[in-house]
PDB file of C-alpha atoms in Angstrom:
ATOM      1  CA  GLN A  23       0.033   0.168   0.078  1.00  0.00           C
ATOM      2  CA  LYS A  24       1.748   3.509  -0.878  1.00  0.00           C
ATOM      3  CA  GLU A  25       1.901   5.929   1.951  1.00  0.00           C
ATOM      4  CA  VAL A  26       0.024   8.401   0.173  1.00  0.00           C
ATOM      5  CA  GLU A  27      -2.765   8.066  -2.739  1.00  0.00           C
ATOM      6  CA  GLN A  28      -4.389  10.734  -5.079  1.00  0.00           C
ATOM      7  CA  ASN A  29      -6.463  10.104  -8.363  1.00  0.00           C
ATOM      8  CA  SER A  30      -4.190  11.027 -10.635  1.00  0.00           C
ATOM      9  CA  GLY A  31      -6.967  13.256 -13.021  1.00  0.00           C
ATOM     10  CA  PRO A  32      -7.336  14.606 -14.679  1.00  0.00           C
ATOM     11  CA  LEU A  33      -9.875  15.929 -13.289  1.00  0.00           C
ATOM     12  CA  SER A  34     -12.257  18.429 -15.451  1.00  0.00           C
ATOM     13  CA  VAL A  35     -14.546  21.305 -13.715  1.00  0.00           C
ATOM     14  CA  PRO A  36     -16.095  23.751 -15.765  1.00  0.00           C
ATOM     15  CA  GLU A  37     -15.409  27.764 -14.388  1.00  0.00           C
ATOM     16  CA  GLY A  38     -16.801  28.772 -11.009  1.00  0.00           C
ATOM     17  CA  ALA A  39     -17.816  25.090 -10.028  1.00  0.00           C
ATOM     18  CA  ILE A  40     -16.232  23.697  -6.728  1.00  0.00           C
ATOM     19  CA  ALA A  41     -13.056  21.605  -7.297  1.00  0.00           C
ATOM     20  CA  SER A  42     -12.743  18.479  -4.811  1.00  0.00           C
ATOM     21  CA  LEU A  43      -9.365  16.879  -4.406  1.00  0.00           C
ATOM     22  CA  ASN A  44      -9.212  13.900  -2.295  1.00  0.00           C
ATOM     23  CA  CYS A  45      -6.297  12.160  -0.362  1.00  0.00           C
ATOM     24  CA  THR A  46      -5.724   8.936   1.959  1.00  0.00           C
ATOM     25  CA  TYR A  47      -2.826   8.160   3.781  1.00  0.00           C
ATOM     26  CA  SER A  48      -1.699   4.936   5.475  1.00  0.00           C
ATOM     27  CA  ASP A  49       0.536   6.260   8.059  1.00  0.00           C
ATOM     28  CA  ARG A  50      -1.538   6.963  11.466  1.00  0.00           C
ATOM     29  CA  GLY A  51       1.636   9.031  13.001  1.00  0.00           C
ATOM     30  CA  SER A  52       1.658  11.634  10.031  1.00  0.00           C
ATOM     31  CA  GLN A  53       1.375  15.261  12.147  1.00  0.00           C
ATOM     32  CA  SER A  54       0.551  17.727   9.458  1.00  0.00           C
ATOM     33  CA  PHE A  55      -0.670  17.439   5.853  1.00  0.00           C
ATOM     34  CA  PHE A  56      -0.147  20.006   3.238  1.00  0.00           C
ATOM     35  CA  TRP A  57      -1.324  20.982  -0.455  1.00  0.00           C
ATOM     36  CA  TYR A  58       0.645  22.118  -2.633  1.00  0.00           C
ATOM     37  CA  ARG A  59      -0.041  23.487  -6.229  1.00  0.00           C
ATOM     38  CA  GLN A  60       2.091  23.015  -9.071  1.00  0.00           C
ATOM     39  CA  TYR A  61       2.440  24.417 -12.299  1.00  0.00           C
ATOM     40  CA  SER A  62       4.865  22.479 -14.902  1.00  0.00           C
ATOM     41  CA  GLY A  63       8.026  23.585 -15.094  1.00  0.00           C
ATOM     42  CA  LYS A  64       7.527  25.177 -11.520  1.00  0.00           C
ATOM     43  CA  SER A  65       8.519  24.346  -7.765  1.00  0.00           C
ATOM     44  CA  PRO A  66       5.439  23.559  -5.316  1.00  0.00           C
ATOM     45  CA  GLU A  67       3.612  26.006  -3.956  1.00  0.00           C
ATOM     46  CA  LEU A  68       2.287  25.919  -0.585  1.00  0.00           C
ATOM     47  CA  ILE A  69      -2.157  26.055  -0.642  1.00  0.00           C
ATOM     48  CA  MET A  70      -3.042  24.818   2.831  1.00  0.00           C
ATOM     49  CA  PHE A  71      -1.622  23.373   5.362  1.00  0.00           C
ATOM     50  CA  ILE A  72      -3.525  21.434   8.266  1.00  0.00           C
ATOM     51  CA  TYR A  73      -2.856  19.193  11.376  1.00  0.00           C
ATOM     52  CA  SER A  74      -6.094  19.396  13.398  1.00  0.00           C
ATOM     53  CA  ASN A  75      -9.770  16.700  12.490  1.00  0.00           C
ATOM     54  CA  GLY A  76     -11.694  19.061  11.122  1.00  0.00           C
ATOM     55  CA  ASP A  77     -11.693  22.058   8.354  1.00  0.00           C
ATOM     56  CA  LYS A  78      -9.782  24.909   7.576  1.00  0.00           C
ATOM     57  CA  GLU A  79     -10.455  27.706   5.329  1.00  0.00           C
ATOM     58  CA  ASP A  80      -8.425  30.221   3.419  1.00  0.00           C
ATOM     59  CA  GLY A  81      -9.978  32.260   0.996  1.00  0.00           C
ATOM     60  CA  ARG A  82     -11.530  30.133  -1.931  1.00  0.00           C
ATOM     61  CA  PHE A  83      -9.299  26.628  -0.463  1.00  0.00           C
ATOM     62  CA  THR A  84     -10.855  24.687   2.347  1.00  0.00           C
ATOM     63  CA  ALA A  85      -8.765  21.613   3.544  1.00  0.00           C
ATOM     64  CA  GLN A  86     -10.720  18.878   5.252  1.00  0.00           C
ATOM     65  CA  LEU A  87      -8.617  16.721   7.731  1.00  0.00           C
ATOM     66  CA  ASN A  88     -10.650  13.251   9.032  1.00  0.00           C
ATOM     67  CA  LYS A  89      -7.683  10.828  10.845  1.00  0.00           C
ATOM     68  CA  ALA A  90      -9.911   8.033  11.568  1.00  0.00           C
ATOM     69  CA  SER A  91     -10.556   8.246   8.601  1.00  0.00           C
ATOM     70  CA  GLN A  92      -7.289   8.548   7.134  1.00  0.00           C
ATOM     71  CA  TYR A  93      -8.620  11.056   4.906  1.00  0.00           C
ATOM     72  CA  VAL A  94      -7.153  14.365   3.407  1.00  0.00           C
ATOM     73  CA  SER A  95      -9.661  17.126   1.073  1.00  0.00           C
ATOM     74  CA  LEU A  96      -9.286  20.323  -0.570  1.00  0.00           C
ATOM     75  CA  LEU A  97     -12.227  21.780  -1.906  1.00  0.00           C
ATOM     76  CA  ILE A  98     -11.534  25.331  -4.234  1.00  0.00           C
ATOM     77  CA  ARG A  99     -14.557  27.048  -4.357  1.00  0.00           C
ATOM     78  CA  ASP A 100     -15.543  29.416  -7.526  1.00  0.00           C
ATOM     79  CA  SER A 101     -12.696  27.377  -9.695  1.00  0.00           C
ATOM     80  CA  GLN A 102     -10.774  29.384 -11.891  1.00  0.00           C
ATOM     81  CA  PRO A 103      -8.691  29.061 -15.342  1.00  0.00           C
ATOM     82  CA  SER A 104      -5.779  29.515 -13.151  1.00  0.00           C
ATOM     83  CA  ASP A 105      -6.237  27.143 -10.888  1.00  0.00           C
ATOM     84  CA  SER A 106      -5.357  24.110 -13.470  1.00  0.00           C
ATOM     85  CA  ALA A 107      -1.907  22.722 -12.222  1.00  0.00           C
ATOM     86  CA  THR A 108      -1.331  19.548 -10.450  1.00  0.00           C
ATOM     87  CA  TYR A 109      -2.308  19.747  -6.747  1.00  0.00           C
ATOM     88  CA  LEU A 110      -0.222  17.516  -4.581  1.00  0.00           C
ATOM     89  CA  CYS A 111      -1.073  16.363  -1.132  1.00  0.00           C
ATOM     90  CA  ALA A 112       2.070  15.349   1.346  1.00  0.00           C
ATOM     91  CA  PHE A 113       2.013  14.914   5.202  1.00  0.00           C
ATOM     92  CA  LEU A 114       4.948  15.015   7.340  1.00  0.00           C
ATOM     93  CA  ARG A 115       6.109  12.951  10.305  1.00  0.00           C
ATOM     94  CA  GLY A 116       8.614  12.634  12.782  1.00  0.00           C
ATOM     95  CA  ALA A 117      10.818  10.152  11.626  1.00  0.00           C
ATOM     96  CA  GLY A 118      15.046   9.410  12.215  1.00  0.00           C
ATOM     97  CA  GLY A 119      15.145  13.227  14.542  1.00  0.00           C
ATOM     98  CA  GLY A 120      13.658  14.847  12.236  1.00  0.00           C
ATOM     99  CA  ASN A 121      10.563  15.740   9.647  1.00  0.00           C
ATOM    100  CA  LYS A 122       9.724  13.596   6.620  1.00  0.00           C
ATOM    101  CA  LEU A 123       7.646  14.926   4.141  1.00  0.00           C
ATOM    102  CA  THR A 124       6.117  12.625   1.877  1.00  0.00           C
ATOM    103  CA  PHE A 125       4.630  13.231  -1.142  1.00  0.00           C
ATOM    104  CA  GLY A 126       1.268  11.513  -2.885  1.00  0.00           C
ATOM    105  CA  THR A 127       1.910  10.933  -7.321  1.00  0.00           C
ATOM    106  CA  GLY A 128      -0.611  14.050  -7.566  1.00  0.00           C
ATOM    107  CA  THR A 129      -3.971  15.032  -9.173  1.00  0.00           C
ATOM    108  CA  GLN A 130      -4.183  17.237 -12.427  1.00  0.00           C
ATOM    109  CA  LEU A 131      -7.065  19.901 -11.777  1.00  0.00           C
ATOM    110  CA  LYS A 132      -8.096  21.320 -15.306  1.00  0.00           C
ATOM    111  CA  VAL A 133     -10.922  24.355 -15.534  1.00  0.00           C
ATOM    112  CA  GLU A 134     -12.646  24.934 -18.398  1.00  0.00           C
ATOM    113  CA  LEU A 135     -14.176  27.234 -19.356  1.00  0.00           C
TER     114      LEU A 135
ATOM    115  CA  ASP B  28       9.150  36.436   4.037  1.00  0.00           C
ATOM    116  CA  THR B  29       8.686  32.963   3.596  1.00  0.00           C
ATOM    117  CA  GLU B  30      11.286  32.979   0.890  1.00  0.00           C
ATOM    118  CA  VAL B  31      13.369  29.616   0.280  1.00  0.00           C
ATOM    119  CA  THR B  32      16.157  30.754  -2.445  1.00  0.00           C
ATOM    120  CA  GLN B  33      17.932  28.413  -4.741  1.00  0.00           C
ATOM    121  CA  THR B  34      21.141  28.979  -7.071  1.00  0.00           C
ATOM    122  CA  PRO B  35      21.806  28.071  -9.757  1.00  0.00           C
ATOM    123  CA  LYS B  36      18.120  28.462 -11.078  1.00  0.00           C
ATOM    124  CA  HIS B  37      20.034  26.407 -14.507  1.00  0.00           C
ATOM    125  CA  LEU B  38      22.830  23.906 -14.360  1.00  0.00           C
ATOM    126  CA  VAL B  39      24.481  22.053 -17.519  1.00  0.00           C
ATOM    127  CA  MET B  40      26.930  19.829 -16.707  1.00  0.00           C
ATOM    128  CA  GLY B  41      29.571  17.352 -17.549  1.00  0.00           C
ATOM    129  CA  MET B  42      29.480  13.596 -15.903  1.00  0.00           C
ATOM    130  CA  THR B  43      32.999  14.737 -15.156  1.00  0.00           C
ATOM    131  CA  ASN B  44      32.430  18.278 -13.621  1.00  0.00           C
ATOM    132  CA  LYS B  45      31.939  19.003  -9.899  1.00  0.00           C
ATOM    133  CA  LYS B  46      29.323  21.233  -8.982  1.00  0.00           C
ATOM    134  CA  SER B  47      27.041  22.471  -6.031  1.00  0.00           C
ATOM    135  CA  LEU B  48      23.416  23.797  -5.604  1.00  0.00           C
ATOM    136  CA  LYS B  49      22.663  25.938  -2.718  1.00  0.00           C
ATOM    137  CA  CYS B  50      20.029  26.269  -0.983  1.00  0.00           C
ATOM    138  CA  GLU B  51      18.774  29.434   1.578  1.00  0.00           C
ATOM    139  CA  GLN B  52      16.390  30.121   4.112  1.00  0.00           C
ATOM    140  CA  HIS B  53      15.724  32.748   6.707  1.00  0.00           C
ATOM    141  CA  MET B  54      12.265  31.832   8.441  1.00  0.00           C
ATOM    142  CA  GLY B  55      14.101  30.711  11.374  1.00  0.00           C
ATOM    143  CA  HIS B  56      13.283  27.222  10.502  1.00  0.00           C
ATOM    144  CA  ARG B  57      15.442  23.981  11.568  1.00  0.00           C
ATOM    145  CA  ALA B  58      14.684  21.758   9.223  1.00  0.00           C
ATOM    146  CA  MET B  59      15.758  21.859   5.574  1.00  0.00           C
ATOM    147  CA  TYR B  60      15.116  18.941   2.609  1.00  0.00           C
ATOM    148  CA  TRP B  61      16.456  18.307  -0.563  1.00  0.00           C
ATOM    149  CA  TYR B  62      14.093  17.101  -3.036  1.00  0.00           C
ATOM    150  CA  LYS B  63      14.153  14.782  -6.703  1.00  0.00           C
ATOM    151  CA  GLN B  64      12.227  15.907  -9.313  1.00  0.00           C
ATOM    152  CA  LYS B  65      11.583  14.176 -12.573  1.00  0.00           C
ATOM    153  CA  ALA B  66       8.867  15.016 -15.205  1.00  0.00           C
ATOM    154  CA  LYS B  67       5.315  13.743 -14.118  1.00  0.00           C
ATOM    155  CA  LYS B  68       6.460  12.631 -11.110  1.00  0.00           C
ATOM    156  CA  PRO B  69       6.173  13.478  -7.228  1.00  0.00           C
ATOM    157  CA  PRO B  70       9.131  15.226  -5.316  1.00  0.00           C
ATOM    158  CA  GLU B  71      11.410  12.374  -4.089  1.00  0.00           C
ATOM    159  CA  LEU B  72      12.501  12.762  -1.240  1.00  0.00           C
ATOM    160  CA  MET B  73      16.915  12.781  -0.845  1.00  0.00           C
ATOM    161  CA  PHE B  74      18.075  14.066   2.309  1.00  0.00           C
ATOM    162  CA  VAL B  75      16.865  15.926   5.254  1.00  0.00           C
ATOM    163  CA  TYR B  76      18.780  18.127   7.755  1.00  0.00           C
ATOM    164  CA  SER B  77      17.074  18.828  11.400  1.00  0.00           C
ATOM    165  CA  TYR B  78      19.650  21.386  13.491  1.00  0.00           C
ATOM    166  CA  GLU B  79      22.006  21.002  11.466  1.00  0.00           C
ATOM    167  CA  LYS B  80      22.617  17.425  11.257  1.00  0.00           C
ATOM    168  CA  LEU B  81      21.522  14.576   8.646  1.00  0.00           C
ATOM    169  CA  SER B  82      18.587  12.671   9.866  1.00  0.00           C
ATOM    170  CA  ILE B  83      17.577  11.072   6.981  1.00  0.00           C
ATOM    171  CA  ASN B  84      19.399  10.136   3.688  1.00  0.00           C
ATOM    172  CA  GLU B  85      17.339   7.898   1.968  1.00  0.00           C
ATOM    173  CA  SER B  86      19.612   6.148   0.283  1.00  0.00           C
ATOM    174  CA  VAL B  87      21.067   8.273  -2.033  1.00  0.00           C
ATOM    175  CA  PRO B  88      24.196   7.468  -4.254  1.00  0.00           C
ATOM    176  CA  SER B  89      27.326   9.145  -3.204  1.00  0.00           C
ATOM    177  CA  ARG B  90      27.481  10.950  -6.101  1.00  0.00           C
ATOM    178  CA  PHE B  91      25.294  13.378  -4.191  1.00  0.00           C
ATOM    179  CA  SER B  92      26.734  14.851  -1.022  1.00  0.00           C
ATOM    180  CA  PRO B  93      24.882  17.385   0.962  1.00  0.00           C
ATOM    181  CA  GLU B  94      26.335  19.770   3.710  1.00  0.00           C
ATOM    182  CA  CYS B  95      24.809  21.973   6.001  1.00  0.00           C
ATOM    183  CA  PRO B  96      27.256  24.889   7.164  1.00  0.00           C
ATOM    184  CA  ASN B  97      24.662  26.662   9.300  1.00  0.00           C
ATOM    185  CA  SER B  98      21.010  27.155  10.334  1.00  0.00           C
ATOM    186  CA  SER B  99      20.056  28.984   7.002  1.00  0.00           C
ATOM    187  CA  LEU B 100      22.508  26.940   4.558  1.00  0.00           C
ATOM    188  CA  LEU B 101      21.931  23.603   2.674  1.00  0.00           C
ATOM    189  CA  ASN B 102      24.190  22.841   0.096  1.00  0.00           C
ATOM    190  CA  LEU B 103      24.187  20.240  -2.405  1.00  0.00           C
ATOM    191  CA  HIS B 104      27.463  18.935  -3.790  1.00  0.00           C
ATOM    192  CA  LEU B 105      27.264  16.441  -7.450  1.00  0.00           C
ATOM    193  CA  HIS B 106      30.437  15.048  -8.900  1.00  0.00           C
ATOM    194  CA  ALA B 107      30.474  12.420 -11.659  1.00  0.00           C
ATOM    195  CA  LEU B 108      26.007  12.198 -11.872  1.00  0.00           C
ATOM    196  CA  GLN B 109      24.559  10.055 -14.929  1.00  0.00           C
ATOM    197  CA  PRO B 110      22.425  11.348 -17.237  1.00  0.00           C
ATOM    198  CA  GLU B 111      19.768   9.976 -15.847  1.00  0.00           C
ATOM    199  CA  ASP B 112      20.375  12.759 -12.758  1.00  0.00           C
ATOM    200  CA  SER B 113      18.837  15.144 -14.660  1.00  0.00           C
ATOM    201  CA  ALA B 114      16.234  16.736 -12.977  1.00  0.00           C
ATOM    202  CA  LEU B 115      14.719  19.664 -11.097  1.00  0.00           C
ATOM    203  CA  TYR B 116      16.184  19.426  -7.696  1.00  0.00           C
ATOM    204  CA  LEU B 117      14.430  21.151  -4.919  1.00  0.00           C
ATOM    205  CA  CYS B 118      15.184  22.499  -1.443  1.00  0.00           C
ATOM    206  CA  ALA B 119      12.684  23.212   1.520  1.00  0.00           C
ATOM    207  CA  SER B 120      12.019  24.117   5.112  1.00  0.00           C
ATOM    208  CA  SER B 121      10.225  24.046   7.580  1.00  0.00           C
ATOM    209  CA  GLN B 122      10.132  24.119  11.917  1.00  0.00           C
ATOM    210  CA  GLY B 123      11.952  21.539  13.185  1.00  0.00           C
ATOM    211  CA  ARG B 124       9.893  19.692  15.278  1.00  0.00           C
ATOM    212  CA  GLY B 125       5.633  19.584  15.760  1.00  0.00           C
ATOM    213  CA  ARG B 126       3.257  19.054  13.470  1.00  0.00           C
ATOM    214  CA  ASN B 127       2.042  22.927  13.429  1.00  0.00           C
ATOM    215  CA  THR B 128       4.449  23.899  11.043  1.00  0.00           C
ATOM    216  CA  GLU B 129       4.097  24.587   7.362  1.00  0.00           C
ATOM    217  CA  ALA B 130       6.841  23.577   4.481  1.00  0.00           C
ATOM    218  CA  PHE B 131       8.417  25.772   1.636  1.00  0.00           C
ATOM    219  CA  PHE B 132       9.612  24.873  -1.373  1.00  0.00           C
ATOM    220  CA  GLY B 133      12.470  27.155  -2.930  1.00  0.00           C
ATOM    221  CA  GLN B 134      12.123  27.398  -6.931  1.00  0.00           C
ATOM    222  CA  GLY B 135      14.372  24.895  -7.649  1.00  0.00           C
ATOM    223  CA  THR B 136      17.219  23.880 -10.113  1.00  0.00           C
ATOM    224  CA  ARG B 137      16.829  22.762 -13.386  1.00  0.00           C
ATOM    225  CA  LEU B 138      19.554  20.166 -13.864  1.00  0.00           C
ATOM    226  CA  THR B 139      20.867  18.408 -17.183  1.00  0.00           C
ATOM    227  CA  VAL B 140      23.420  16.327 -17.056  1.00  0.00           C
ATOM    228  CA  VAL B 141      25.364  15.414 -20.660  1.00  0.00           C
TER     229      VAL B 141
END
């Protein structure tokens, strides 16, 4: 079983719709969870991080964490063409005296006009 | 300031060359990371430094040699690389410990080995 599982997509949504991105993880020792957006050829850009169960909202973005189900999601409201990118889910856990940040394979999002 | 700065942005090197990638952050973060990313793949962890000590080495070949001179700087020394090592090399940083920490990436170094 992979440590982090994401649907690779592409996920296509019309402009103005809600995009829902999902991620499951296997390590119950995970401490924090991150959503990064990555445009082709660019580095990952942090959108949200969450470490408590429930929802966390920031502008058009809402991250949801359910530790019992080992599930984290990202909702993007009022999707824009500029949101078209690959979205990477990642989790952080202590390992070997430091922290280890592990990524899922990413979901490609396409917002269509 | 949430900036992680990497230099150079692009690097072309021959298989017999020695070069270094540099990474700098001034957020007071005590964990710094090197990742390698191939096209259409997620970032793959190489090394983690925690409080200036190497804490994780993901079985990376010895032709990659990390160095952490101080809490703000992280280097990756390259020697005798192979063409398959061509990739985007990413540096990231986060607080040293605890769960309430954000992790930020630099802009990356696009490395081509010829």
